Amino acid sequence: MTFKRCLQGHIYKSTHSNICPYCRPVMYSGTNLAANTPAQEEFGPVCGWLVCIEGPRQGESFELHNGKNFIGRGKDMDIRLIGDNGVANCNHAAIAYDDQKRQFTLIPGGSGIVYLHGSAVLTPTPLKDMGIIKLGRTMLLFRPLCGKNFAWAPEIED
């Protein structure tokens, strides 16, 4: 079991998330409480976004980062879809960004079914710009930043 300490001093399991669940941004009436936002270096630069276009979190956006971004309602999920009981608490699905291949993939989780453009996703499936993902009553629009035309430069270790 791997533990990580965020810049605020919280200790959490890093096996499922690159984002401290205690520092995750909290949204109230569309206002982002920036004081609770983890520092960028904690989880790396943004590689893409999901925007909720239907469901309880409508209008809210979620950042995607390199590696796996787990989706669910629970506190340890990278993308929390609070308010939609049709979404599993833990690992309903994941979106992975592979910085070597510059490709996003939608991965079904251990519980619940995830849909891409109305079709059930039962195996890892490439995710393209403007992809519509449905979990429970929530519909998410996918927009990449990284891909064929852009990627963050790899970090050079000292």
XYZ file of N, CA and C in Angstrom:
474
model
N 0.845 -1.172 0.000
C 0.000 0.000 0.000
C 0.893 1.239 0.000
N 0.645 2.174 -0.920
C 1.463 3.359 -1.057
C 0.723 4.574 -0.509
N 1.404 5.358 0.314
C 0.817 6.565 0.862
C 1.561 7.773 0.320
N 0.875 8.887 0.276
C 1.440 10.120 -0.251
C 1.056 11.260 0.677
N 1.901 12.278 0.766
C 1.587 13.468 1.557
C 1.448 14.637 0.593
N 0.305 15.342 0.660
C 0.088 16.494 -0.220
C 0.819 17.708 0.351
N 0.808 18.805 -0.378
C 1.494 20.012 0.058
C 0.874 20.622 1.308
N -0.386 20.280 1.608
C -1.060 20.768 2.810
C -0.782 19.883 4.027
N -0.083 18.737 3.815
C 0.270 17.855 4.908
C -0.651 16.670 5.104
N -1.709 16.545 4.281
C -2.619 15.400 4.402
C -1.931 14.139 3.885
N -2.181 13.016 4.554
C -1.650 11.727 4.121
C -2.816 10.911 3.579
N -2.620 10.317 2.392
C -3.687 9.541 1.757
C -3.082 8.435 0.913
N -3.926 7.418 0.566
C -3.498 6.320 -0.291
C -3.356 6.844 -1.709
N -2.230 6.625 -2.338
C -2.007 7.123 -3.694
C -2.192 6.043 -4.749
N -2.671 4.858 -4.356
C -2.845 3.783 -5.325
C -4.009 4.050 -6.267
N -5.013 4.800 -5.835
C -6.190 5.058 -6.658
C -6.258 6.489 -7.161
N -5.470 7.377 -6.618
C -5.638 8.787 -6.943
C -4.318 9.525 -6.866
N -4.147 10.477 -7.769
C -2.993 11.366 -7.714
C -3.357 12.674 -7.042
N -4.616 12.818 -6.626
C -5.105 14.051 -6.032
C -5.486 13.789 -4.590
N -5.046 14.635 -3.687
C -5.405 14.501 -2.281
C -6.916 14.642 -2.134
N -7.601 13.645 -1.568
C -9.057 13.721 -1.435
C -9.505 14.805 -0.452
N -8.618 15.255 0.442
C -8.976 16.289 1.406
C -8.850 17.692 0.809
N -7.992 17.833 -0.193
C -7.763 19.142 -0.811
C -8.571 19.352 -2.083
N -9.249 18.310 -2.567
C -10.000 18.378 -3.821
C -10.888 19.624 -3.829
N -10.981 20.341 -4.964
C -11.829 21.526 -5.012
C -13.278 21.169 -4.697
N -13.919 22.001 -3.916
C -15.323 21.824 -3.577
C -16.101 22.921 -4.286
N -17.200 22.535 -4.921
C -17.996 23.502 -5.665
C -19.283 23.805 -4.894
N -19.567 25.051 -4.658
C -20.810 25.495 -4.058
C -21.383 26.586 -4.942
N -22.556 26.357 -5.467
C -23.245 27.328 -6.314
C -22.352 27.841 -7.425
N -21.502 26.958 -7.978
C -20.644 27.331 -9.093
C -19.393 28.085 -8.689
N -19.157 28.294 -7.393
C -17.983 29.027 -6.947
C -16.919 28.045 -6.493
N -15.757 28.118 -7.091
C -14.665 27.232 -6.740
C -13.939 27.788 -5.526
N -13.834 27.008 -4.479
C -13.112 27.425 -3.292
C -11.637 27.151 -3.522
N -10.945 28.111 -4.107
C -9.553 27.921 -4.529
C -8.639 27.551 -3.376
N -8.974 27.930 -2.165
C -8.116 27.609 -1.024
C -8.015 26.107 -0.816
N -9.001 25.341 -1.287
C -8.980 23.891 -1.115
C -8.417 23.166 -2.329
N -7.921 23.882 -3.320
C -7.407 23.273 -4.535
C -5.970 22.835 -4.336
N -5.640 21.569 -4.623
C -4.254 21.126 -4.478
C -3.357 21.827 -5.492
N -2.085 21.957 -5.135
C -1.132 22.607 -6.023
C -0.914 21.770 -7.272
N -0.665 22.421 -8.408
C -0.514 21.740 -9.688
C 0.587 20.686 -9.658
N 1.693 20.972 -8.987
C 2.785 20.010 -8.983
C 2.432 18.734 -8.232
N 1.365 18.734 -7.455
C 0.942 17.542 -6.728
C 0.466 16.453 -7.684
N -0.176 16.818 -8.794
C -0.724 15.812 -9.695
C -0.401 16.062 -11.152
N 0.421 17.044 -11.468
C 0.851 17.279 -12.834
C -0.070 18.214 -13.603
N 0.353 18.584 -14.793
C -0.421 19.537 -15.583
C -1.699 18.915 -16.150
N -2.638 19.761 -16.446
C -3.913 19.333 -17.044
C -3.647 18.776 -18.438
N -4.267 17.635 -18.739
C -4.137 17.006 -20.061
C -5.452 17.053 -20.831
N -6.566 17.339 -20.143
C -7.877 17.398 -20.772
C -8.933 17.698 -19.733
N -10.199 17.711 -20.170
C -11.306 18.035 -19.279
C -12.525 17.186 -19.574
N -13.354 17.050 -18.559
C -14.710 16.561 -18.711
C -15.615 17.699 -18.263
N -16.714 17.901 -18.977
C -17.702 18.894 -18.584
C -19.034 18.171 -18.446
N -19.683 18.343 -17.310
C -20.978 17.718 -17.085
C -22.030 18.493 -17.872
N -22.644 17.832 -18.855
C -23.649 18.491 -19.693
C -25.072 18.083 -19.322
N -25.184 17.070 -18.435
C -26.499 16.654 -17.957
C -26.326 15.910 -16.645
N -27.206 16.179 -15.693
C -27.143 15.503 -14.404
C -26.953 16.492 -13.272
N -26.801 15.977 -12.041
C -26.701 16.830 -10.856
C -25.535 17.815 -10.867
N -24.451 17.511 -11.552
C -23.265 18.399 -11.583
C -23.216 19.240 -12.869
N -24.350 19.390 -13.547
C -24.400 20.105 -14.832
C -23.676 21.449 -14.739
N -22.811 21.701 -15.730
C -22.046 22.937 -15.799
C -20.697 22.870 -15.116
N -20.444 21.844 -14.339
C -19.166 21.709 -13.636
C -18.146 21.032 -14.546
N -16.883 21.459 -14.445
C -15.822 20.826 -15.234
C -14.869 20.084 -14.311
N -14.195 19.084 -14.881
C -13.273 18.239 -14.133
C -11.989 18.115 -14.935
N -10.855 18.341 -14.280
C -9.556 18.238 -14.949
C -9.120 16.780 -15.048
N -8.486 16.455 -16.170
C -7.884 15.142 -16.378
C -6.369 15.319 -16.396
N -5.672 14.372 -15.798
C -4.216 14.445 -15.694
C -3.600 13.169 -16.255
N -2.299 13.159 -16.401
C -1.589 11.983 -16.906
C -1.863 10.785 -16.000
N -1.989 9.613 -16.591
C -2.282 8.401 -15.837
C -3.777 8.182 -15.736
N -4.187 7.391 -14.739
C -5.601 7.064 -14.579
C -6.312 8.108 -13.727
N -7.496 8.519 -14.180
C -8.368 9.449 -13.473
C -9.635 8.666 -13.134
N -9.809 8.295 -11.864
C -10.920 7.446 -11.450
C -12.188 8.266 -11.235
N -13.331 7.708 -11.680
C -14.626 8.387 -11.602
C -15.541 7.631 -10.656
N -16.184 8.362 -9.751
C -17.143 7.797 -8.811
C -17.656 8.885 -7.896
N -18.391 8.498 -6.860
C -18.929 9.475 -5.908
C -18.052 9.638 -4.675
N -17.182 8.674 -4.401
C -16.423 8.642 -3.153
C -15.355 9.711 -3.034
N -14.917 9.925 -1.797
C -13.925 10.955 -1.483
C -12.575 10.720 -2.145
N -12.227 9.460 -2.409
C -10.913 9.172 -2.981
C -10.919 9.125 -4.508
N -12.022 9.509 -5.139
C -12.109 9.521 -6.602
C -11.536 10.823 -7.154
N -10.872 10.751 -8.290
C -10.319 11.936 -8.936
C -11.440 12.824 -9.474
N -12.476 12.193 -10.018
C -13.638 12.908 -10.561
C -14.842 12.466 -9.743
N -15.329 13.367 -8.889
C -16.428 13.042 -7.977
C -17.746 13.524 -8.558
N -18.647 12.591 -8.780
C -19.967 12.915 -9.308
C -20.987 12.817 -8.171
N -20.842 13.709 -7.224
C -21.702 13.754 -6.048
C -23.123 14.080 -6.485
N -24.084 13.401 -5.877
C -25.485 13.691 -6.138
C -26.142 12.766 -7.143
N -25.381 11.908 -7.788
C -25.949 10.956 -8.744
C -25.774 9.555 -8.169
N -26.821 9.045 -7.539
C -26.742 7.725 -6.913
C -26.651 6.590 -7.924
N -26.806 6.884 -9.218
C -26.614 5.887 -10.264
C -25.148 5.666 -10.581
N -24.286 6.500 -10.006
C -22.839 6.377 -10.179
C -22.293 5.636 -8.963
N -21.457 4.631 -9.204
C -20.864 3.861 -8.111
C -20.019 4.754 -7.223
N -19.959 4.412 -5.963
C -19.162 5.175 -5.016
C -17.676 5.132 -5.376
N -17.199 3.971 -5.815
C -15.778 3.796 -6.109
C -15.576 3.167 -7.489
N -14.782 3.812 -8.317
C -14.330 3.268 -9.592
C -15.458 2.788 -10.512
N -16.405 3.678 -10.799
C -17.432 3.359 -11.796
C -16.770 3.233 -13.168
N -15.782 4.098 -13.406
C -15.004 4.082 -14.655
C -13.721 4.868 -14.411
N -12.851 4.873 -15.391
C -11.631 5.671 -15.327
C -11.318 6.182 -16.731
N -10.646 7.313 -16.776
C -10.116 7.825 -18.035
C -8.609 7.910 -17.851
N -7.887 7.234 -18.723
C -6.430 7.219 -18.632
C -5.847 8.030 -19.782
N -4.821 8.823 -19.458
C -4.050 9.489 -20.502
C -2.660 8.882 -20.497
N -2.257 8.346 -21.631
C -0.937 7.745 -21.814
C -0.068 8.781 -22.517
N 0.863 9.380 -21.773
C 1.690 10.440 -22.362
C 2.703 9.909 -23.371
N 2.982 8.604 -23.372
C 3.878 8.023 -24.372
C 3.176 7.899 -25.726
N 1.926 7.439 -25.710
C 1.156 7.284 -26.947
C 0.316 8.508 -27.278
N 0.257 9.454 -26.302
C -0.569 10.660 -26.453
C -2.018 10.292 -26.764
N -2.564 9.396 -25.951
C -3.903 8.868 -26.200
C -4.698 8.763 -24.899
N -5.995 9.100 -24.978
C -6.929 8.923 -23.875
C -7.705 7.634 -24.092
N -8.007 6.933 -22.984
C -8.762 5.691 -23.036
C -9.818 5.707 -21.943
N -11.045 5.314 -22.289
C -12.123 5.151 -21.318
C -12.099 3.697 -20.847
N -12.023 3.503 -19.532
C -11.898 2.169 -18.950
C -13.097 1.909 -18.043
N -13.852 0.837 -18.305
C -14.967 0.536 -17.407
C -14.433 0.110 -16.046
N -15.205 0.435 -14.994
C -14.783 0.089 -13.642
C -15.354 -1.235 -13.194
N -15.223 -1.478 -11.909
C -15.666 -2.734 -11.346
C -17.157 -2.806 -11.070
N -17.832 -1.666 -11.023
C -19.269 -1.682 -10.758
C -19.960 -0.618 -11.604
N -21.132 -0.936 -12.075
C -21.865 0.001 -12.927
C -21.404 -0.093 -14.363
N -22.259 0.367 -15.254
C -21.932 0.372 -16.683
C -21.709 1.810 -17.121
N -20.697 2.000 -17.949
C -20.415 3.307 -18.530
C -20.707 3.209 -20.019
N -21.264 4.282 -20.582
C -21.631 4.326 -21.994
C -20.830 5.406 -22.703
N -20.462 5.132 -23.940
C -19.801 6.111 -24.802
C -20.647 6.226 -26.058
N -21.181 7.414 -26.306
C -22.081 7.662 -27.448
C -23.231 6.653 -27.471
N -23.767 6.310 -26.278
C -24.928 5.436 -26.184
C -24.633 3.947 -26.193
N -23.382 3.548 -26.397
C -23.015 2.122 -26.408
C -22.246 1.774 -25.138
N -22.594 0.630 -24.540
C -21.909 0.183 -23.327
C -20.428 -0.055 -23.618
N -19.581 0.396 -22.703
C -18.136 0.186 -22.809
C -17.788 -0.961 -21.866
N -17.385 -2.084 -22.428
C -17.075 -3.274 -21.633
C -15.586 -3.589 -21.597
N -14.818 -2.940 -22.465
C -13.364 -3.085 -22.496
C -12.767 -1.690 -22.692
N -11.479 -1.487 -22.368
C -10.869 -0.179 -22.594
C -11.071 0.271 -24.044
N -11.526 1.522 -24.195
C -11.899 2.056 -25.505
C -11.256 3.416 -25.717
N -10.611 3.649 -26.881
C -10.044 4.971 -27.152
C -11.118 6.055 -27.058
N -10.724 7.184 -26.487
C -11.641 8.303 -26.281
C -11.213 9.450 -27.180
N -12.144 9.948 -27.969
C -11.861 11.022 -28.926
C -12.530 12.322 -28.480
N -12.048 13.446 -29.011
C -12.600 14.766 -28.727
C -14.107 14.775 -28.951
N -14.831 15.409 -28.052
C -16.288 15.548 -28.074
C -17.007 14.237 -27.764
N -16.301 13.287 -27.168
C -16.935 12.039 -26.743
C -17.949 12.307 -25.647
N -19.095 11.653 -25.714
C -20.151 11.795 -24.707
C -20.174 10.527 -23.856
N -19.877 10.683 -22.584
C -19.805 9.579 -21.629
C -21.019 9.676 -20.713
N -21.676 8.534 -20.473
C -22.839 8.516 -19.580
C -22.612 7.508 -18.467
N -22.791 7.966 -17.218
C -22.727 7.131 -16.018
C -23.935 7.523 -15.182
N -24.758 6.575 -14.792
C -25.954 6.924 -14.029
C -26.799 7.916 -14.805
N -27.157 9.032 -14.159
C -27.918 10.099 -14.834
C -27.004 11.200 -15.364
N -25.710 11.019 -15.252
C -24.736 12.049 -15.610
C -24.186 11.824 -17.014
N -24.160 12.908 -17.797
C -23.514 12.877 -19.116
C -22.349 13.850 -19.086
N -21.202 13.373 -19.547
C -19.970 14.161 -19.553
C -19.454 14.326 -20.974
N -19.025 15.523 -21.305
C -18.415 15.822 -22.603
C -16.905 15.845 -22.410
N -16.181 15.101 -23.233
C -14.727 15.002 -23.139
C -14.055 15.978 -24.097
N -13.076 16.739 -23.594
C -12.266 17.644 -24.420
C -10.797 17.442 -24.057
N -9.966 16.994 -24.997
C -8.543 16.812 -24.704
C -7.757 18.109 -24.881
N -6.673 18.242 -24.166
C -5.680 19.278 -24.426
C -4.476 18.600 -25.083
N -4.023 17.528 -24.457
C -2.877 16.789 -24.987
C -3.339 15.771 -26.017
N -2.473 15.474 -26.956
C -2.777 14.503 -27.991
C -1.770 14.619 -29.119
N -2.230 14.366 -30.317
C -1.355 14.345 -31.497
C -0.651 15.684 -31.731
N -1.338 16.793 -31.457
C -0.792 18.109 -31.786
C -0.119 18.842 -30.628
N -0.269 18.315 -29.413
C 0.336 18.983 -28.255
C 0.556 17.977 -27.136
N 1.673 18.136 -26.426
C 1.939 17.365 -25.206
C 2.901 18.178 -24.366
N 2.798 17.995 -23.055
C 3.725 18.667 -22.167
C 5.112 18.052 -22.338
N 6.133 18.899 -22.269
C 7.506 18.411 -22.377
C 7.804 17.532 -21.163
N 8.508 16.420 -21.375
C 8.835 15.559 -20.238
C 9.752 16.298 -19.257
N 9.572 15.997 -17.964
C 10.413 16.616 -16.940
C 11.807 16.028 -17.000
N 12.789 16.877 -16.814
C 14.183 16.430 -16.808
C 14.601 16.293 -15.349
N 15.028 15.084 -14.966
C 15.442 14.846 -13.590
C 16.872 15.299 -13.399
N 17.148 15.865 -12.209
C 18.498 16.332 -11.884
C 19.408 15.181 -11.553
